[in-house]
Amino acid sequence: MESDNGAFMEKFILEASSSSPHELALKGLTFAVKDIFDLDGYVTGFGNPDWARTHSAATSTAPAVLAVLREGATCIGKTVMDEMAYSINGENKHYGTPKNPCAPDRVPGGSSSGSAVAVAAMLVDFSLGTDTGGSVRVPASFCGILGFRPSHGVVSTTGVIPMAQSFDTVGWFARDAEILNRVGRVLLQLPIVEPVKPSHIIIPEDCFQLLSIPSDRVTTVLVKSVEKLFGGHIIKSANLGDYVKDNVPTLKHFMVKGHENQEYNVASLVALSSALRQLQRHEFKNNHGEWVSTVKPDLGPGISERVWEAVRSTDENIDVCTSVKTELRAAFTALLGDFGILAIPTTPGPPPKLQTEPTTLETFRVGAFSLLAVAGVSGFCQVSIPLGTYDNLPVEVSMLAKHGSDGFLLNLVETLYETLKKQIEITQEQSGLELNKLPLFSRIMELQSDGLGSEASKMFNWERERERERMEVRARAPGKIILAGEHAVVHRSTAVAASIDLYTYVSLSFPTHSDNDDKLKLHFKDMDLEFSWPVGRIKAALSKVGSNDSSSPKSCSPETIKLIATLVEEHNIPEANITLAAGVSAFLWLYTSIQGYKPAKVVITSELPLSSGLASSSALCVSLCAALLALSDSNELDLVNKWAFEGEKIIHGKPSGIDNTVSTYGNMIKFRSGELTRLRSNMPLKMLITNTKIGRNTKALVASVSERTFRHPIAMASVFKAVDSISNEVATIIQSPAHDDIAITEKEDKLEELMEMNQGLLQCMGVSHASIETVLRTTLKFKLASKLTGAGGGGCVLTLLPTLLSGTVVDKVIAELEACGFQCLIAGIGGKGVQICFDSLS
Ligand SMILES: Nc1ncnc2c1ncn2[C@@H]1O[C@H](COP(=O)(O)OP(=O)(O)OP(=O)(O)O)[C@@H](O)[C@H]1O
Ligand SMILES: C[C@@](O)(CCO)CC(=O)[O-]
């Protein structure tokens, strides 16, 4: 199954003999078909071996397949699909999961998984799939290609195993917008016509808020491209959820009480998807209930549950589902007219990891289906369009048009696609150094996904070695503030943190052969401290440690720490800088674990004050790991984060992982027991950060809180529980909408109160300090609330600067704090995480 990315069930060549006098529209193109289409003489497998075993070969070929064959395209095989088309994941336990060329550790999306992968891996020019609830749109978006779901009923589904007829469509995939359009014209039997300019493009904010990545990463590209081609005046914003709620009265039968105000869902769209799923279950049962009950097929996890749920479903609300369909189609027809476009995200985020638990996938599915149901229930046509990558994972946007406006939509994609691609490049360049936005990374991606197999990887390694010699890799990672929950987070309470726009920078370069240098050199530029070891010396000292595997982060054992300490002690670190020894040890562990024993030069500088609560140690570990992993096969952010955590352990003792996680991913997060939730901040937060300049050691402070917990377990459990509630409340406030100054002020007042409460509890933990109390007293004089941030014991203090606070007051507070000898800075919070770039040295 591994060859051809595991996309095919079976390969063969199928061509139609044609003596047509006209030029064939698809001549010279190859394609593949999902194993749900009948091909004369072949058993149609429906993704499941029990199905294949109990059905005989088809006696004719589905008209949709015949149509493309007759226009000169060559079919090269049938593709793997999800069992009975009852999944959007793309994992098939019987035939293997087709490998997603865009993200090999992620699912390819289903149910037309193999068809999408065959196109994405460039094994064919286009492919056919089917889409009932999302089975073309989802795999297209997960594999970074174009996917088209036509208006319901316009392409023949004869000779295609039905799933749920009210929603079943034949869809297709391509990498090229012109080919997508050409295939569409054949299937839709449409003549070639001039493109028509869209009358308006609606970008509903509520739908883009469902995205787990920053929504402007998607909307900016779209808006800029539309502005360039058609003018910005055609862009309209809207709230789709409200529009649907107000215009589809029957939907009330599917609205779940209490869901109206759910933060991450658009309640009326969730209701739409409930209606769709209900009717889908009903029709699936009519189609396959008897077969399932008799054969009791062996079905994969998640799919089995859904199939049996459908088979056992009762026929409630079926008429109401049909009314919802009719009302929604009328409402959207009024909204879009003949040439209006609705733009929404295809799915709420990047493809989930392979083998994610079905229960963990549920939140993703709820979000995905509420977006997918828009075209599903209205029967409108939809195209999913790739928009490059974010964090190395594919990003897509969808455009929908009125039922029957398929030709218009296909022309529009073709017109828009080149401009979109240029805009993606501009946006990615402007966002600077981001991990996945780099020439070398895109070259690596290309080489891995071009299907050249081992030849490609040989070339790739050789190329990489040469690149390595000429390259300087630079990385930077931000520091962080903790808004609520420090220390308690080590004891499994919730904390809320954000990145700040102060960074640690790492530069990594490897000597060329002609340099004849065999040393590993580390330069802390700010303190002008240099370390260097012959790599043979490091190898000899660490010979017992075993071989390195950069793709699986491991902890440094106490024995290895001792061995590393001998290497550190060979350099006499001045007494004033002795705390740097821990940073040097972490460096040696991370470097040797990821790069082995190779000579190199690493230079580190930082804008962050060390040991003051702004996570300088994490910024060091994260930027270092990003640089070290940049040239390896495994360059995922997740891996950077995991290795950085191992470095943190050396400096920190028992870290919770919050610091390295914020430094890696940026933004604002809620964090508990290693689990992170991204927060969508709905308020601009400005913080004054006061550095008391009292140096302290996070490791010692964390240990002191643990000791206090050991002495007073019950009392401290209550303290941690109270902190947990405070953090959760802070997260809710940050995310709740605020439309005017009054609402913002109310939110700020609440946050101030919670900060004061948190500070009180940090005092209970014993981590405040006289210098911190001085800052608190000073800011209180100006009615401003403050709390320590990070480990305490000195370090930094946060003061919330309310939006309506006058600049004069800010100046006065700062003047008074600086008069006490403190350093003040005003921080932008919630920016990007780690970033990386390559420079050529030659
Ligand atoms: N730029 C740097 N250069 C050298 N060493 C560094 C650098 N940044 C951090 N370190 C190492 O990290 C240590 C500081 O880590 P520590 O955890 O005590 O404080 P912090 O990370 O700044 O604060 P907190 O963990 O409370 O947010 C330093 O003593 C040093 O060993
Ligand atoms: C004090 C602490 O909670 C935050 C340090 O920035 C420690 C940790 O979470 O690892």
XYZ file of C-alpha atoms in Angstrom, residues 217 388-395 428 431-442 445 635 637 834-836:
28
model
C -4.398 34.492 7.670
C -0.730 27.875 1.251
C 0.216 26.699 4.699
C 0.161 27.858 8.286
C 2.488 26.113 10.753
C 3.401 23.782 7.877
C -0.190 22.611 7.511
C -2.542 23.336 4.617
C -5.036 26.192 4.839
C 3.834 34.914 3.708
C 4.828 37.696 7.945
C 8.587 37.380 7.767
C 10.404 34.572 9.302
C 7.699 32.087 10.029
C 8.763 28.446 10.188
C 6.948 27.151 7.166
C 7.339 30.170 4.991
C 10.882 29.577 3.973
C 12.424 28.773 0.646
C 14.285 25.771 1.960
C 11.246 24.408 3.716
C 9.129 24.691 0.620
C 8.206 19.850 0.989
C 10.656 20.174 11.608
C 6.411 22.980 15.841
C 8.829 30.935 17.193
C 10.046 31.971 13.746
C 12.976 30.956 11.648
